[in-house]
mmCIF file of C-alpha atoms in Angstrom:
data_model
loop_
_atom_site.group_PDB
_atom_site.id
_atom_site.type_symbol
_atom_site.label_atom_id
_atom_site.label_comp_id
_atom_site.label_asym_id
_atom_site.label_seq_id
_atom_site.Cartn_x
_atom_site.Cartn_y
_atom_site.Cartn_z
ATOM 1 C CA UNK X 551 12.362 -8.818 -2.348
ATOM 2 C CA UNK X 552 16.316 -9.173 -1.780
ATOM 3 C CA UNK X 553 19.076 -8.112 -4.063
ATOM 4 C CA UNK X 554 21.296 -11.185 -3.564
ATOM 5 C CA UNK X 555 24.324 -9.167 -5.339
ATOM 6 C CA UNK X 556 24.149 -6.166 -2.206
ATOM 7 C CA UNK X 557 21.804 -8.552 0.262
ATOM 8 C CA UNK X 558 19.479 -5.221 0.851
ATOM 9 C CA UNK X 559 15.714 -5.628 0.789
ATOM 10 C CA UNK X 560 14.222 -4.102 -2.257
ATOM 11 C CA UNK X 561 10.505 -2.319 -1.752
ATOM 12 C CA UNK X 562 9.627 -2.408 -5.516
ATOM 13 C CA UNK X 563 10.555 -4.349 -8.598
ATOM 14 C CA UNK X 564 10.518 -7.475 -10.263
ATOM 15 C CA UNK X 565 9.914 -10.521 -8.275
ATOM 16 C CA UNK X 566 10.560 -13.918 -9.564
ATOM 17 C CA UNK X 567 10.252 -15.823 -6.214
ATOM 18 C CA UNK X 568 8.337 -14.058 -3.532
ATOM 19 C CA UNK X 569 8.055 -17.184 -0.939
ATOM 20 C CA UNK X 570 11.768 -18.073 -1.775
ATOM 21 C CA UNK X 571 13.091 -14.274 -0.600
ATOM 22 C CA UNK X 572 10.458 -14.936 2.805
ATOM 23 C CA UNK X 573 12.666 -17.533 3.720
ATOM 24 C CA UNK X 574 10.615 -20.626 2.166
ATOM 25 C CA UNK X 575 13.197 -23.365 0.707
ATOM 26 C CA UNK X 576 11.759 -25.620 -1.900
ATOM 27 C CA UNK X 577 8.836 -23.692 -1.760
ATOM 28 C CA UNK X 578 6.296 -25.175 -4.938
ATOM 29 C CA UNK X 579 5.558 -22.392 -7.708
ATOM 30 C CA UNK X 580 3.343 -19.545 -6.691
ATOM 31 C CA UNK X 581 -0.511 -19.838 -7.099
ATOM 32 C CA UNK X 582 -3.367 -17.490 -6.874
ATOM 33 C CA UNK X 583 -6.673 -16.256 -8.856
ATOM 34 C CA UNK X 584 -7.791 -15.376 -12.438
ATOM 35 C CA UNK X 585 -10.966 -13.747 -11.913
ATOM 36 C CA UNK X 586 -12.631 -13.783 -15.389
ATOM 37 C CA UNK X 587 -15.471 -11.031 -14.865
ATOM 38 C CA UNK X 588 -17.319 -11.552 -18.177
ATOM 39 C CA UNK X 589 -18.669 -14.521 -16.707
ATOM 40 C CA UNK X 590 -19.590 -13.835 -13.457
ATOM 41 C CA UNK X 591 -23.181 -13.987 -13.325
ATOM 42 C CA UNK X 592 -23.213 -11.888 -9.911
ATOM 43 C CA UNK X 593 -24.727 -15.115 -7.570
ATOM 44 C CA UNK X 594 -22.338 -14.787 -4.759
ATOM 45 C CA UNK X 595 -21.657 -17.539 -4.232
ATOM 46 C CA UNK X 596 -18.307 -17.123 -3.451
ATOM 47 C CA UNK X 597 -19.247 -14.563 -1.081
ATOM 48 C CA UNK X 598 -21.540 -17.375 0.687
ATOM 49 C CA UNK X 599 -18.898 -19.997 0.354
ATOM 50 C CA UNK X 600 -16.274 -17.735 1.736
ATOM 51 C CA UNK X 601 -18.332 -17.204 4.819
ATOM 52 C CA UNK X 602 -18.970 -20.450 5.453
ATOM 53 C CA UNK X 603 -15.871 -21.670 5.286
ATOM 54 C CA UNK X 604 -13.830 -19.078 7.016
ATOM 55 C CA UNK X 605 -16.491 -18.580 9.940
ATOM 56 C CA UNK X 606 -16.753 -14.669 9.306
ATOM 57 C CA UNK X 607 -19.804 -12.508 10.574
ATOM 58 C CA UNK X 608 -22.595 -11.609 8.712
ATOM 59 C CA UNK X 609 -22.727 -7.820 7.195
ATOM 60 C CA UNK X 610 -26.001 -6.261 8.537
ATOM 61 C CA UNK X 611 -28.593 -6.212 5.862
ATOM 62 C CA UNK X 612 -28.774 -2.233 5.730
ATOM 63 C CA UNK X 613 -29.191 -1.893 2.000
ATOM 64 C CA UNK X 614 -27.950 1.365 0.202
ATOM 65 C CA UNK X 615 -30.981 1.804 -1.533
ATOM 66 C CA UNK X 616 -28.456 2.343 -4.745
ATOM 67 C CA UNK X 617 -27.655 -1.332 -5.808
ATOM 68 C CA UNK X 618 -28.553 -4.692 -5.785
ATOM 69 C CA UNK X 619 -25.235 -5.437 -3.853
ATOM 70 C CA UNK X 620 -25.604 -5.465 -0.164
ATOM 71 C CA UNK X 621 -22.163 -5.914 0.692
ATOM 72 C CA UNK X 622 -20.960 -2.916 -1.206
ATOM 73 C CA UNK X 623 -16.957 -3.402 -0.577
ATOM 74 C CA UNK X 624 -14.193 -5.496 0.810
ATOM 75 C CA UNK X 625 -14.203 -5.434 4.526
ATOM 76 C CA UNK X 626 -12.703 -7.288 7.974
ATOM 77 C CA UNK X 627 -15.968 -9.429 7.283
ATOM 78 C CA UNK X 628 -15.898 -9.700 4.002
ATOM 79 C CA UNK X 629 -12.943 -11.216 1.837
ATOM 80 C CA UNK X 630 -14.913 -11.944 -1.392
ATOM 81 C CA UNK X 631 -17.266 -9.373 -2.963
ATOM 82 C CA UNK X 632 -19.570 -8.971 -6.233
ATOM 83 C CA UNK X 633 -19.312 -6.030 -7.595
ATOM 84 C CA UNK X 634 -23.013 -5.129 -9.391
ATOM 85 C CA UNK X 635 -22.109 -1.832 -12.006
ATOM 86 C CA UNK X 636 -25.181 -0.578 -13.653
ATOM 87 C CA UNK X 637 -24.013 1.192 -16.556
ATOM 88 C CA UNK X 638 -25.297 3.192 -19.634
ATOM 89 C CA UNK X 639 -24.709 1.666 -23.377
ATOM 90 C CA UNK X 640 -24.556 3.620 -26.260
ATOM 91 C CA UNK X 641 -27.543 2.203 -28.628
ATOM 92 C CA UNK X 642 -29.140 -1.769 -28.862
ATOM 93 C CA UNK X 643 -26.447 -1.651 -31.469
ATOM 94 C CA UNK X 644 -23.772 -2.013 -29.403
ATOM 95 C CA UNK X 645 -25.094 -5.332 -27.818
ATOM 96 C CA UNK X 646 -22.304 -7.893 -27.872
ATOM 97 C CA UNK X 647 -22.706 -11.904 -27.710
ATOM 98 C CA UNK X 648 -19.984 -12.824 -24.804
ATOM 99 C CA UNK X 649 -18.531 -16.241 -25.817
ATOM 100 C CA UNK X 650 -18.333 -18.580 -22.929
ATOM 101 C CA UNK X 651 -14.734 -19.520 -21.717
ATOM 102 C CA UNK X 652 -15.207 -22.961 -23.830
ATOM 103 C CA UNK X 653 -15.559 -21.241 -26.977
ATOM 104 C CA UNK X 654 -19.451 -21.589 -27.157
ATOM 105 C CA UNK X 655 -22.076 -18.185 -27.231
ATOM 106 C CA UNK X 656 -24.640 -17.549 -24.985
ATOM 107 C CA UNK X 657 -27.944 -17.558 -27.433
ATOM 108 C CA UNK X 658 -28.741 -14.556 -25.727
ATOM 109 C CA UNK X 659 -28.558 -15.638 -22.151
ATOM 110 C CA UNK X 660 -26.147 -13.359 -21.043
ATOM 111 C CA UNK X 661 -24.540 -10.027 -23.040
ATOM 112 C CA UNK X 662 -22.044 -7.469 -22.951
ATOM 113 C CA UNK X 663 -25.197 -5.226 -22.536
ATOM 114 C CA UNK X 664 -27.963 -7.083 -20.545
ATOM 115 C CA UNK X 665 -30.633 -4.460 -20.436
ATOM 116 C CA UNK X 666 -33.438 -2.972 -17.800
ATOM 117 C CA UNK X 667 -35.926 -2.392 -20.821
ATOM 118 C CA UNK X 668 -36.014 -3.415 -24.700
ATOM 119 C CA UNK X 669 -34.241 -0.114 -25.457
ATOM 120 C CA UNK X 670 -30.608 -1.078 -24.640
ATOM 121 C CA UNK X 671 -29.682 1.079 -22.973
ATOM 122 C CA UNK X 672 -27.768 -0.259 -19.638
ATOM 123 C CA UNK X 673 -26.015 -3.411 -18.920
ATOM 124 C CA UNK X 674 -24.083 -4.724 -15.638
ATOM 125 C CA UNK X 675 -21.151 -5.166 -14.940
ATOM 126 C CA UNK X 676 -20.434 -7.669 -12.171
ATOM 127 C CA UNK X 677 -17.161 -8.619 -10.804
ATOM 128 C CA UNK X 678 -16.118 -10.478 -7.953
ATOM 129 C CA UNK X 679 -13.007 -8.543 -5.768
ATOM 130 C CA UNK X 680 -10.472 -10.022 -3.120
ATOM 131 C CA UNK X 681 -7.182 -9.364 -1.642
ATOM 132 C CA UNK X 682 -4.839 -9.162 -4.242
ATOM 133 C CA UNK X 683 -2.279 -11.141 -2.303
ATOM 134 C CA UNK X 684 0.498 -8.235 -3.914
ATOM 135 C CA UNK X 685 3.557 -9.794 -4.834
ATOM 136 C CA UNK X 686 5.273 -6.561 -2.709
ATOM 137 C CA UNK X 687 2.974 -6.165 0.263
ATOM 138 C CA UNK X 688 3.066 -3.070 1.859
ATOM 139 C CA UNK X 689 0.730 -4.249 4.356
ATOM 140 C CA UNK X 690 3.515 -6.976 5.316
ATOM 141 C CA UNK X 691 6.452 -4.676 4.891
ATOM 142 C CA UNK X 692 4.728 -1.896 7.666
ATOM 143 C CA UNK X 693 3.477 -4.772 10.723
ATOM 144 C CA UNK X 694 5.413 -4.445 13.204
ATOM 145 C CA UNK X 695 4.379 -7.612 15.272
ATOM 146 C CA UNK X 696 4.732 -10.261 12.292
ATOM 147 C CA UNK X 697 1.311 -10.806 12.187
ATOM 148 C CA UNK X 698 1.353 -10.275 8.381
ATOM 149 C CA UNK X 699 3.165 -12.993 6.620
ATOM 150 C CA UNK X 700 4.333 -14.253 2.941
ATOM 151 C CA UNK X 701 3.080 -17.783 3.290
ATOM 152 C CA UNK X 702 5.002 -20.814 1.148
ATOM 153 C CA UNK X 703 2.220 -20.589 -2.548
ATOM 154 C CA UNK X 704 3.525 -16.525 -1.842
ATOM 155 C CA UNK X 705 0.165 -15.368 -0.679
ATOM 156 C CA UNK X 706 -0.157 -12.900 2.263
ATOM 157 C CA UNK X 707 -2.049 -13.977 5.277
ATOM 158 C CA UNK X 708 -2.936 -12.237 9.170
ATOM 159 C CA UNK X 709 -2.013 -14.158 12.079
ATOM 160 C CA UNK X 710 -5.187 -12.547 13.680
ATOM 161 C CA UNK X 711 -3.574 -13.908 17.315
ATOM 162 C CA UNK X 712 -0.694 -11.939 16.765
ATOM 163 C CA UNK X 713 -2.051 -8.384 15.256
ATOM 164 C CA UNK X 714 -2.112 -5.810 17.885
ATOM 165 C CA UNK X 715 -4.621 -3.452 16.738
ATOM 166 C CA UNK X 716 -2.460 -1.060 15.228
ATOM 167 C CA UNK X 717 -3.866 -0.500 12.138
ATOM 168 C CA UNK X 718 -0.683 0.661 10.519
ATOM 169 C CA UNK X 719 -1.002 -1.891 6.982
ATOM 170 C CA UNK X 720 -4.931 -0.307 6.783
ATOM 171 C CA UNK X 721 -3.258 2.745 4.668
ATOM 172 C CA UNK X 722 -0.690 0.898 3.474
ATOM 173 C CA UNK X 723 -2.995 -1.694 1.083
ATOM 174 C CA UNK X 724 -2.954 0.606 -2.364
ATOM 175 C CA UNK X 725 -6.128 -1.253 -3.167
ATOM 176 C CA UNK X 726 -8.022 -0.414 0.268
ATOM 177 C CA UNK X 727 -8.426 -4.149 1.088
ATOM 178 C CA UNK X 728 -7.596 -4.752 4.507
ATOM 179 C CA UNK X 729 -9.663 -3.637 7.643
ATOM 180 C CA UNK X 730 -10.026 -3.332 11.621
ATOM 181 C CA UNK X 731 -12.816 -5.233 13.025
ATOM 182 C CA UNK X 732 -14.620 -2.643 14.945
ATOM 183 C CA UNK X 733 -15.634 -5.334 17.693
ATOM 184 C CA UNK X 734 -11.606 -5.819 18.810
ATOM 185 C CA UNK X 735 -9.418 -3.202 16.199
ATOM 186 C CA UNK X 736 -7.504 -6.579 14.923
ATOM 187 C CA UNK X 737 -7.120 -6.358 11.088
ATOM 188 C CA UNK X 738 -8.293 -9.292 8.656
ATOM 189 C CA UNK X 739 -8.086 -9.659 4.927
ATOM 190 C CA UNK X 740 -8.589 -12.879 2.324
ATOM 191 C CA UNK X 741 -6.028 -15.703 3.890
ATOM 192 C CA UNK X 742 -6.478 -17.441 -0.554
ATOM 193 C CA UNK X 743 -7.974 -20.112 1.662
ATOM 194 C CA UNK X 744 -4.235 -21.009 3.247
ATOM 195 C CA UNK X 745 -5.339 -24.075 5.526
ATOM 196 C CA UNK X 746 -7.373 -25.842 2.514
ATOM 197 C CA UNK X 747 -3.991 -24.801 0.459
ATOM 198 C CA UNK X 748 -2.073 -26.805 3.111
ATOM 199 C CA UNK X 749 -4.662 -29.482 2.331
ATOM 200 C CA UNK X 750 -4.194 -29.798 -1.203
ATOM 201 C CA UNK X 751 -7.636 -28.210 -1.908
ATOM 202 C CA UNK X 752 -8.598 -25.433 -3.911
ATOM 203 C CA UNK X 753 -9.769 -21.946 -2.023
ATOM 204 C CA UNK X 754 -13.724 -22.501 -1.064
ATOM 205 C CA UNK X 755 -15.209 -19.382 -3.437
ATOM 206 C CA UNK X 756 -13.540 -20.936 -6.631
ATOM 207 C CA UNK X 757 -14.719 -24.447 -5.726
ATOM 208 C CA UNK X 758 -18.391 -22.586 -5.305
ATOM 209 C CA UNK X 759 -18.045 -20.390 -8.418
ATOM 210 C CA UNK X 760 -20.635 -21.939 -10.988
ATOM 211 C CA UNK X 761 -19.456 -20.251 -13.828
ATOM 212 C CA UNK X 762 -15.261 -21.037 -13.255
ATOM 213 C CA UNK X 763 -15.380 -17.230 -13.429
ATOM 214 C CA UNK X 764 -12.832 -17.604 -10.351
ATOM 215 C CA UNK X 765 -10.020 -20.042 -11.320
ATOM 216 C CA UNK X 766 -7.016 -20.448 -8.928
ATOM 217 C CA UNK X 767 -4.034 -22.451 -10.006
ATOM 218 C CA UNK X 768 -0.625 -21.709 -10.778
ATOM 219 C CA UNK X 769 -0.035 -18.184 -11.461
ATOM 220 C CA UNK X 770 1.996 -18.414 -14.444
ATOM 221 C CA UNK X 771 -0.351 -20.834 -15.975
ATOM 222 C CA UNK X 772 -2.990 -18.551 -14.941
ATOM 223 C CA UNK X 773 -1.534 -15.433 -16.534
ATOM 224 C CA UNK X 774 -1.341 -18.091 -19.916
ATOM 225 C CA UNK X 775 -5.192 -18.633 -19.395
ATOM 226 C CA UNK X 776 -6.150 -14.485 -19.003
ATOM 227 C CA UNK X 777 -4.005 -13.994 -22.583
ATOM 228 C CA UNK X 778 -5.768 -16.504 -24.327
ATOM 229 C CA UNK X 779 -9.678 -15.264 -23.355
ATOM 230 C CA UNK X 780 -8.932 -11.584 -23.666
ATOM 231 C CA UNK X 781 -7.918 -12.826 -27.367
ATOM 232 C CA UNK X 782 -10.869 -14.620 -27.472
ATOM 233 C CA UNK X 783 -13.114 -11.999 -26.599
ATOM 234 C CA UNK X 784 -11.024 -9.206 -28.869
ATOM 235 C CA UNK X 785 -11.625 -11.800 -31.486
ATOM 236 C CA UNK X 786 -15.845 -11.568 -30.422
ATOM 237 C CA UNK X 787 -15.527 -7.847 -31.023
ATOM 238 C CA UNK X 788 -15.058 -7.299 -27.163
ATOM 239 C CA UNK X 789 -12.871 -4.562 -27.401
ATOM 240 C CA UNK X 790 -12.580 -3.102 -24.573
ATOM 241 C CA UNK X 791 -11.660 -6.590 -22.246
ATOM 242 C CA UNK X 792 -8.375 -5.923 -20.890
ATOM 243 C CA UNK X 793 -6.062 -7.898 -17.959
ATOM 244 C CA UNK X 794 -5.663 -6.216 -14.898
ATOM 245 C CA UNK X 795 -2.915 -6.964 -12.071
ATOM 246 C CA UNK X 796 -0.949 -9.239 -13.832
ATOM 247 C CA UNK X 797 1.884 -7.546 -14.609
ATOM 248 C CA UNK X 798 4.893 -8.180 -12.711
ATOM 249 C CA UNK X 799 6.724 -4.774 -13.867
ATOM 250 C CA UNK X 800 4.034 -2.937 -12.662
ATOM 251 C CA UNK X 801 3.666 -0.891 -9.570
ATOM 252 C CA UNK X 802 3.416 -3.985 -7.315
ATOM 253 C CA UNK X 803 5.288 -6.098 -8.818
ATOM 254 C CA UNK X 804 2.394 -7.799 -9.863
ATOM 255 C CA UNK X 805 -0.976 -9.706 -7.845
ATOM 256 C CA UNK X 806 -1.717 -12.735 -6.947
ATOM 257 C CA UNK X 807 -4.849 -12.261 -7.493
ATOM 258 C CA UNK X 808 -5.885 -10.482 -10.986
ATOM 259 C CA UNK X 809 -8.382 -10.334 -13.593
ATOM 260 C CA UNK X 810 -10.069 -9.924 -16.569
ATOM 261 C CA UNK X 811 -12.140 -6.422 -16.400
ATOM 262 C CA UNK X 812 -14.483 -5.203 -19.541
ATOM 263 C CA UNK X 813 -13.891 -1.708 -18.843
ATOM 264 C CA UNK X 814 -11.729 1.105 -17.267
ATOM 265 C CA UNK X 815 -10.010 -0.137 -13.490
ATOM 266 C CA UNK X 816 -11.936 3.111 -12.239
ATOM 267 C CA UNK X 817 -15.636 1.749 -13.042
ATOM 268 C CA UNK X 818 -14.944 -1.386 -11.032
ATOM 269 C CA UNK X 819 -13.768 0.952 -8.148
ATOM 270 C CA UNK X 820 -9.447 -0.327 -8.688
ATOM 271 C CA UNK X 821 -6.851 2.034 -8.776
ATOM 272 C CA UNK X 822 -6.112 2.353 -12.699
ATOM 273 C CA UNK X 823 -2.237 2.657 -11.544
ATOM 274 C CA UNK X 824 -1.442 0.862 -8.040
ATOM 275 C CA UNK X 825 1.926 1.153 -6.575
ATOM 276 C CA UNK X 826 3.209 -0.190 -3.059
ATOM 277 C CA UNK X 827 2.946 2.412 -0.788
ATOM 278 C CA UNK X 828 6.280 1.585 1.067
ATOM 279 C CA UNK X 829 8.501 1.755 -2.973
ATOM 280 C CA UNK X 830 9.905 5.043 -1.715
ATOM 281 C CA UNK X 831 10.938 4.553 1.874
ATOM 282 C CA UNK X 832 14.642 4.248 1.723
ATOM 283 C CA UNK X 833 14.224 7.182 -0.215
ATOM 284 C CA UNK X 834 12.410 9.003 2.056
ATOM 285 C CA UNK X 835 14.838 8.025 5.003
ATOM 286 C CA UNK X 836 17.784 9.254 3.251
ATOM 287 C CA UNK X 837 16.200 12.748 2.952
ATOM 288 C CA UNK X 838 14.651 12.752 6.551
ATOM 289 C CA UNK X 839 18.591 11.845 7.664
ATOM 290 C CA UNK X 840 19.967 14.626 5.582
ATOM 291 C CA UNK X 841 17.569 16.863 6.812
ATOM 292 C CA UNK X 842 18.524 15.907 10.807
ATOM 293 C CA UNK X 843 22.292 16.391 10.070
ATOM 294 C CA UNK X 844 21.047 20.257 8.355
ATOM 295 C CA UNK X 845 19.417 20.561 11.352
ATOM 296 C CA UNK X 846 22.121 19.323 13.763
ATOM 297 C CA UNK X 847 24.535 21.271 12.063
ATOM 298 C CA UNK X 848 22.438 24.488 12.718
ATOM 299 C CA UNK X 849 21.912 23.997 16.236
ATOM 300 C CA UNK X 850 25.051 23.500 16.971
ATOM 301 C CA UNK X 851 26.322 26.638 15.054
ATOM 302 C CA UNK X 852 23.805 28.303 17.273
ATOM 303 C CA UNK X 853 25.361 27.398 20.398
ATOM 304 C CA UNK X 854 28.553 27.959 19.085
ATOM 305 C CA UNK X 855 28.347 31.303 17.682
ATOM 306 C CA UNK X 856 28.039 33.448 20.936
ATOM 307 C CA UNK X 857 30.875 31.251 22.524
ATOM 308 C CA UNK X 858 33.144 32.177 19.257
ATOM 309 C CA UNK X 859 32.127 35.813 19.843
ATOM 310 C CA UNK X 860 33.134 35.511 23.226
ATOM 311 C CA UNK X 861 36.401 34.009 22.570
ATOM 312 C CA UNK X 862 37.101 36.617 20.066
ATOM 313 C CA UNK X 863 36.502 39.457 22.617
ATOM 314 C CA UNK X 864 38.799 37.790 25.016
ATOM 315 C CA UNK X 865 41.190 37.495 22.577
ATOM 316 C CA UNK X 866 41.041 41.050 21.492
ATOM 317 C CA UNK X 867 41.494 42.337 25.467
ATOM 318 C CA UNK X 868 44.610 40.086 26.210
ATOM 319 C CA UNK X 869 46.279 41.628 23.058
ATOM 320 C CA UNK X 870 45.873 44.779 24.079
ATOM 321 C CA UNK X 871 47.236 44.243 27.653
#
């Protein structure tokens, strides 16, 4: 982000235009995903689709032994992932009827609390994670070959020609996203599909989702969309559904990709509070340069001190002469 008053590049903060401050004139508005979790039905097929389309390696098929998922996390080979969260309920009572996006109820077919036995006592969670495409990257802000770049729709892609192995953006994602591909070190992350963007087509996993439980559009119309089901659902007696990433005050100025969770961040293995790991650099500098000028200043009292002395002595003897 730039403050055009001071023309300094701001870390942190509200962002209206993120493609405009990369340098993108007449750049259209900024689009990315609404992933509505209490719909995904956990098929992965954006997982396949994303595969397919991008030409990424397949992930072994060493199961955990713990889950039904097989992927079990974002990865240099995997940009799209369905989260499966087995999860205790309190009683039968506290089975919910999910309406479907259009308004309708399931009859049953799918719950807040789909159950292993007639007791009702777990249900799943599934969710489908990506890249959250952060409106301040700190995976951008810390490359220091370009590879990483703000493209025109604001998204963040990897120029995997360019990337040098460095691995410096790895710690930098708050969200743990992006990865070295242990064959060559060169990082890779979700590119939101940019050469079917170019294209004028929609990212392959929300084209494959058969649910719409991935929706990519606009932002701001998506962030209209995500207020309107959350009411919806409140409205259901789903409490405890609740918009995550889509705040542009918070501590990454907002994501491009967000969604609609039915629990705590933490059980759907987010960060409840992210913030861009690269917000408190100047800050940081400032210190490190006051701290080289102490130590400067030190040093060279060092040095000086004995000459003083000296001078002093010599002093002292000529007077006395």
């Amino acid at each position: 982000m730039t403050d055009h008053l001071t023309g300094t590049h701001l870390l942190s903060g509200v962002e209206p235009d993120p493609a405009g401050d990369a340098g993108h004139s007449a750049a259209p508005p900024r689009t990315g995903f609404f992933t509505d979790t209490s719909v995904c039905i956990g098929c992965k097929a954006c997982e396949v689709a994303c595969k397919e389309w991008n030409a990424l390696p397949e992930d072994g098929l060493s199961l955990s032994g713990m889950s039904y998922d097989n992927t079990q996390g974002l990865g240099a080979s995997t940009w799209r992932h369905v989260a499966f969260i087995e999860q205790p309920v309190p009683s039968p009572e506290g089975r919910t009827e999910l309406p479907l996006a259009d308004g309708t109820d399931t009859d049953g077919a799918r719950t807040a609390s789909d159950t292993a036995d007639s007791g009702g006592e777990l249900r799943w969670l599934m969710a489908s994670d990506v890249c959250k495409h952060c409106t301040h990257a700190a995976c951008l802000d810390v490359c220091p070959t370009g590879s990483l770049f703000r493209t025109a729709f604001g998204t963040v892609v990897v120029q995997e020609d360019i990337c040098n192995g460095c691995g410096y953006c790895v710690p930098a994602c708050p969200y743990g996203v992006i990865e070295q591909r242990p064959s060559d070190g060169r990082a890779f992350k979700c590119t939101l599909c940019y050469d079917r963007l170019g294209a004028g087509q929609e990212p392959a996993c929300a084209k494959a989702c058969p649910t719409e439980s991935i929706q990519y559009g606009p932002l701001d119309e998506l962030r209209e969309r995500a207020a309107l089901r959350v009411d919806q659902l409140h409205a259901a007696g789903v409490t405890d559904a609740r918009l995550y990433g889509h705040e542009p005050t918070d501590g990454v100025g907002g994501d491009g990709a967000f969604f609609l969770l039915l629990d705590e961040p933490e059980i759907y293995g987010l960060p409840p509070d992210p913030v861009v790991t690269t917000r408190d650099l100047p800050a940081m500098w400032k210190h490190a340069g006051a701290a080289a000028l102490t130590l400067a200043g030190g040093v060279a009292l060092a040095f000086a001190g004995p000459a003083l002395k000296h001078l002093g002595s010599a002093t002292v003897r000529k007077g006395r002469r």
